[in-house]
Short mmCIF file of C-alpha atoms in Angstrom, two decimals:
data_model
loop_
_atom_site.label_atom_id
_atom_site.label_comp_id
_atom_site.label_asym_id
_atom_site.label_seq_id
_atom_site.Cartn_x
_atom_site.Cartn_y
_atom_site.Cartn_z
CA MET A 1 0.18 0.07 0.02
CA PRO A 2 1.33 3.67 -0.79
CA VAL A 3 2.77 5.64 1.97
CA LEU A 4 1.69 9.33 2.34
CA VAL A 5 3.97 11.82 3.25
CA ALA A 6 2.50 15.21 4.05
CA SER A 7 4.96 17.96 4.85
CA ASP A 8 4.61 21.61 5.70
CA LEU A 9 6.89 23.59 3.62
CA ASP A 10 7.99 27.09 5.03
CA ARG A 11 10.60 26.69 7.75
CA THR A 12 9.95 22.90 7.73
CA LEU A 13 11.58 21.93 4.11
CA ILE A 14 12.13 25.24 2.63
CA TYR A 15 13.71 28.42 3.97
CA SER A 16 13.68 32.00 3.34
CA ALA A 17 16.86 34.22 3.51
CA ALA A 18 15.69 35.19 6.90
CA ALA A 19 15.15 31.67 8.14
CA LEU A 20 18.63 30.74 7.00
CA ALA A 21 19.79 32.36 9.87
CA LEU A 22 18.58 29.64 12.14
CA THR A 23 21.14 27.37 10.85
CA MET A 24 24.79 28.13 11.33
CA PRO A 25 27.43 30.57 10.76
CA ASP A 26 27.96 31.55 7.08
CA ALA A 27 31.45 30.00 6.75
CA ARG A 28 29.94 26.79 7.65
CA ALA A 29 26.57 26.82 5.74
CA PRO A 30 25.92 24.02 3.30
CA ARG A 31 25.24 24.51 -0.34
CA LEU A 32 21.86 25.78 -1.38
CA LEU A 33 19.08 25.30 -3.97
CA CYS A 34 16.65 28.24 -4.79
CA VAL A 35 13.15 26.72 -4.99
CA GLU A 36 11.15 29.99 -5.39
CA VAL A 37 11.67 32.99 -7.38
CA HIS A 38 9.08 36.06 -7.12
CA GLU A 39 9.44 39.23 -9.20
CA SER A 40 12.90 38.00 -10.12
CA ARG A 41 14.09 37.64 -6.83
CA PRO A 42 15.11 34.55 -4.75
CA LEU A 43 12.87 33.96 -1.81
CA SER A 44 13.21 30.04 -0.55
CA TYR A 45 16.06 27.77 -0.49
CA MET A 46 16.77 24.18 0.47
CA THR A 47 20.02 22.41 0.67
CA GLU A 48 21.35 20.39 -2.35
CA THR A 49 21.25 17.32 -0.21
CA ALA A 50 17.76 17.96 0.70
CA SER A 51 16.82 18.28 -2.91
CA GLN A 52 18.16 14.67 -3.88
CA LEU A 53 16.31 13.28 -0.75
CA LEU A 54 13.11 14.95 -1.70
CA THR A 55 13.57 13.73 -5.23
CA ASP A 56 14.14 10.09 -3.82
CA LEU A 57 10.99 10.76 -1.44
CA GLY A 58 8.69 11.52 -4.64
CA ASP A 59 9.52 8.22 -6.22
CA ALA A 60 9.00 6.28 -3.03
CA ALA A 61 5.85 7.82 -1.48
CA VAL A 62 2.83 9.89 -2.39
CA PHE A 63 4.45 13.25 -1.31
CA VAL A 64 1.95 15.92 -0.65
CA PRO A 65 3.12 19.47 -0.09
CA THR A 66 0.99 20.59 2.92
CA THR A 67 0.94 24.47 3.25
CA THR A 68 -0.90 27.58 4.91
CA ARG A 69 0.13 29.40 1.69
CA THR A 70 -2.48 30.46 -0.84
CA ARG A 71 -2.63 28.68 -4.35
CA LYS A 72 -0.63 31.49 -5.85
CA GLN A 73 2.01 31.62 -3.49
CA TYR A 74 2.42 27.71 -3.45
CA GLN A 75 2.49 27.73 -7.29
CA ARG A 76 5.69 29.83 -7.14
CA ILE A 77 7.68 26.88 -5.48
CA ASN A 78 9.70 24.61 -7.80
CA LEU A 79 10.24 21.65 -5.73
CA PRO A 80 12.82 19.20 -6.86
CA GLY A 81 11.57 15.55 -7.99
CA PRO A 82 8.32 14.39 -9.50
CA ALA A 83 5.47 16.90 -9.37
CA PRO A 84 3.12 15.89 -6.78
CA THR A 85 -0.29 14.74 -7.87
CA TYR A 86 -1.95 16.24 -4.60
CA ALA A 87 -1.32 19.43 -2.74
CA ILE A 88 -2.82 21.12 0.07
CA CYS A 89 -3.11 25.01 0.33
CA ALA A 90 -4.62 27.62 2.67
CA ASN A 91 -4.39 25.42 5.21
CA GLY A 92 -6.72 22.76 3.94
CA GLY A 93 -9.04 25.24 2.08
CA HIS A 94 -7.89 23.94 -1.30
CA LEU A 95 -6.98 20.31 -2.17
CA LEU A 96 -5.13 20.67 -5.56
CA VAL A 97 -5.34 17.62 -7.85
CA ASP A 98 -2.77 18.09 -10.72
CA GLY A 99 -2.60 21.64 -9.83
CA VAL A 100 -6.39 22.28 -10.03
CA SER A 101 -8.37 23.17 -6.77
CA ASP A 102 -11.08 20.38 -6.41
CA PRO A 103 -14.26 22.41 -6.36
CA ASP A 104 -16.33 19.66 -4.14
CA TRP A 105 -13.65 19.65 -1.40
CA HIS A 106 -13.60 23.57 -1.17
CA ALA A 107 -17.34 23.60 -1.14
CA ARG A 108 -17.28 21.24 1.85
CA VAL A 109 -14.98 23.33 3.49
CA MET A 110 -16.95 26.47 3.07
CA ALA A 111 -20.03 24.77 4.51
CA ARG A 112 -18.07 23.62 7.63
CA LEU A 113 -16.68 27.07 8.14
CA ALA A 114 -20.19 28.87 7.90
CA GLU A 115 -21.46 26.24 10.71
CA GLU A 116 -18.71 26.33 13.25
CA SER A 117 -16.93 29.41 13.24
CA ALA A 118 -17.30 33.11 13.33
CA PRO A 119 -17.30 34.99 9.95
CA LEU A 120 -14.42 36.32 8.53
CA ASP A 121 -15.23 39.87 8.18
CA GLU A 122 -15.70 39.84 11.96
CA VAL A 123 -12.44 38.51 12.68
CA ARG A 124 -10.55 40.80 10.20
CA ALA A 125 -12.10 43.93 11.26
CA HIS A 126 -11.12 43.23 14.80
CA MET A 127 -7.49 42.60 13.88
CA GLU A 128 -7.43 45.72 12.15
CA ALA A 129 -9.00 47.70 14.58
CA SER A 130 -6.83 46.44 17.39
CA ALA A 131 -3.37 46.36 15.39
CA ASP A 132 -1.22 49.37 16.01
CA PRO A 133 -0.10 50.87 12.66
CA ALA A 134 3.37 51.39 14.19
CA TRP A 135 4.15 47.87 14.22
CA VAL A 136 1.88 46.44 11.28
CA ARG A 137 3.32 46.54 7.61
CA LYS A 138 0.23 44.69 6.05
CA HIS A 139 -3.15 43.39 6.42
CA ARG A 140 -4.00 40.31 4.28
CA VAL A 141 -7.07 38.01 3.59
CA ALA A 142 -6.09 34.80 2.07
CA GLU A 143 -8.32 33.14 -0.22
CA ASP A 144 -11.39 34.62 1.61
CA LEU A 145 -10.64 32.08 4.19
CA PHE A 146 -8.47 33.25 6.94
CA ALA A 147 -6.66 36.70 7.74
CA TYR A 148 -2.99 37.37 8.78
CA LEU A 149 -0.74 40.64 9.47
CA VAL A 150 2.65 41.18 8.49
CA VAL A 151 4.37 42.85 11.24
CA GLU A 152 7.65 44.32 12.61
CA ARG A 153 8.30 41.76 15.11
CA GLU A 154 10.65 43.62 17.29
CA LEU A 155 7.97 46.17 18.01
CA LEU A 156 5.23 43.63 18.58
CA PRO A 157 3.76 43.77 21.95
CA GLU A 158 3.52 40.19 23.29
CA ASP A 159 0.31 40.73 25.13
CA TRP A 160 -1.26 41.84 22.00
CA VAL A 161 -1.02 38.55 20.45
CA LYS A 162 -2.11 36.60 23.58
CA GLU A 163 -5.12 38.94 24.06
CA LEU A 164 -5.95 38.22 20.06
CA ALA A 165 -5.77 34.42 20.77
CA VAL A 166 -8.25 34.61 23.50
CA TRP A 167 -10.62 36.77 21.59
CA ALA A 168 -10.36 34.40 18.67
CA GLU A 169 -10.64 31.30 20.63
CA ASN A 170 -14.26 32.26 21.79
CA ARG A 171 -15.19 32.52 18.19
CA GLY A 172 -13.95 29.35 17.00
CA TRP A 173 -10.43 30.61 15.52
CA THR A 174 -6.92 29.76 16.13
CA VAL A 175 -3.97 32.47 16.31
CA SER A 176 -0.35 31.59 15.07
CA LEU A 177 2.51 33.68 15.27
CA GLN A 178 5.18 32.79 12.60
CA GLY A 179 8.15 34.82 11.78
CA ARG A 180 6.72 38.17 10.85
CA LYS A 181 3.21 37.23 10.20
CA ILE A 182 0.30 36.66 12.66
CA TYR A 183 -2.36 34.30 11.56
CA ALA A 184 -5.92 34.10 12.41
CA VAL A 185 -7.50 30.81 10.96
CA PRO A 186 -10.95 29.21 11.74
CA LYS A 187 -10.60 26.10 13.78
CA PRO A 188 -12.26 23.94 11.21
CA LEU A 189 -9.94 24.79 8.53
CA THR A 190 -7.39 22.07 8.99
CA LYS A 191 -4.49 20.56 7.10
CA SER A 192 -5.42 17.18 8.72
CA ALA A 193 -8.73 16.93 7.17
CA ALA A 194 -7.48 17.52 3.83
CA VAL A 195 -4.68 14.98 4.63
CA ARG A 196 -7.23 12.65 5.66
CA GLU A 197 -9.12 12.97 2.31
CA VAL A 198 -5.79 12.31 0.13
CA ALA A 199 -5.24 9.16 2.27
CA ARG A 200 -8.77 7.98 1.47
CA ARG A 201 -8.35 8.62 -2.44
CA THR A 202 -4.81 6.99 -2.71
CA GLY A 203 -5.56 4.21 -0.04
CA ALA A 204 -2.61 5.17 2.02
CA GLU A 205 -2.46 3.25 5.35
CA LEU A 206 0.71 4.94 6.62
CA THR A 207 0.82 8.67 6.79
CA LEU A 208 3.92 10.57 7.85
CA ALA A 209 4.12 14.16 8.54
CA ALA A 210 6.28 17.23 9.39
CA GLY A 211 5.63 20.79 10.51
CA ASP A 212 6.89 23.57 12.88
CA SER A 213 4.03 25.72 13.90
CA LEU A 214 0.76 25.76 15.71
CA LEU A 215 -0.95 25.19 12.49
CA ASP A 216 0.97 21.97 11.89
CA ALA A 217 -0.01 20.27 15.33
CA ASP A 218 -3.24 18.83 13.94
CA LEU A 219 -1.35 17.51 10.84
CA LEU A 220 1.18 15.70 13.04
CA LEU A 221 -1.45 14.55 15.58
CA ALA A 222 -3.31 12.85 12.60
CA ALA A 223 -0.36 11.18 11.20
CA ASP A 224 1.07 7.78 12.21
CA ARG A 225 4.61 9.40 12.77
CA GLY A 226 5.60 12.74 12.79
CA TRP A 227 8.66 15.36 13.00
CA ARG A 228 9.13 18.67 14.28
CA PRO A 229 12.21 20.92 13.88
CA GLY A 230 14.30 22.37 16.53
CA HIS A 231 12.78 25.48 15.89
CA GLY A 232 9.41 27.27 15.37
CA GLU A 233 6.33 27.66 17.52
CA LEU A 234 6.06 23.95 18.55
CA ALA A 235 9.78 23.84 19.66
CA ASP A 236 9.32 27.19 21.19
CA SER A 237 6.50 25.76 23.66
CA GLY A 238 8.06 22.41 23.89
CA TRP A 239 5.09 20.80 22.02
CA THR A 240 5.25 17.13 21.69
CA ALA A 241 3.02 13.79 21.56
CA PRO A 242 3.58 10.13 21.70
CA ALA A 243 4.12 9.69 18.16
CA ILE A 244 6.18 13.08 17.48
CA SER A 245 10.00 13.18 17.40
CA ALA A 246 11.44 16.47 18.46
CA LEU A 247 14.58 17.10 16.49
CA PRO A 248 17.55 19.06 17.53
CA GLU A 249 18.30 20.16 14.06
CA ARG A 250 17.33 23.86 13.35
CA GLY A 251 16.87 25.68 9.88
CA VAL A 252 17.97 24.14 6.38
CA LEU A 253 19.61 21.20 8.24
CA ALA A 254 16.28 20.34 9.78
CA GLY A 255 14.97 20.14 6.21
CA GLU A 256 17.39 17.49 5.31
CA ARG A 257 16.88 15.46 8.72
CA ILE A 258 13.42 15.55 8.11
CA LEU A 259 13.49 14.38 4.58
CA ARG A 260 15.88 11.58 5.69
CA GLU A 261 13.13 10.54 8.23
CA PHE A 262 10.63 10.31 5.71
CA LEU A 263 12.56 8.18 3.62
CA ARG A 264 13.58 5.80 6.42
CA GLY A 265 9.74 5.66 7.41
CA THR A 266 8.63 4.89 3.80
CA ARG A 267 11.21 2.13 3.47
CA GLN A 268 10.13 0.55 6.92
CA GLY A 269 6.42 1.03 6.19
CA GLY A 270 6.34 -0.15 2.36
CA VAL A 271 6.96 1.50 -0.72
CA VAL A 272 4.53 2.45 -3.41
#
């Protein structure tokens, strides 16, 4: 039976220039491959070793990129290896099949959001009204599903994020701080639900997963085995669970380690 490998991308498998600082001094940095370009500027990288590991993984398992990025943001990425048949964007709001969003899946997601969480407009308006322009760079709505702010992290009051999280919790939303972005996401909008759908369609009986942020926790808990790097929200909070391995590696070297673990798990669990 096929093995399904669902992985977060940003700060798990791929890294921006800012995230590269998590790794090591420049003099010891590994050779890098650029995997994302936007407006003629390189944006995201992985090591050359990770590139080969991902190529090998794509040949051995059903690899499913699983991201909070919008479809447009995801499509800027050029990952090594075979083109994934399935990809999950907008934190589970869109299930791509050969690059095209499945309309039935998206309709199911929208129906659940309408039933179980406060409206996006209410949350967006609260974020805009309560955030201080002194530390907010951008207000954004992603795919009409969730909202996020781009902030000056060094100016961001820590209490503001905590207060937003409490306010959002009471309305069926989750708040996540990742780098310079503060996300507010409806609780029913999950990566895990979309991954379960891919497992159903592919007949996978073993699911492996990796991620670094609070928005990846449900994905990791839904997998048979999961890994988190030594950086990010989950590492900072000491989050763990019985089937989750907390890795010591940080930055792009964590991406390498995660891919090695995926390959090992795939070979132990069965190969497509």
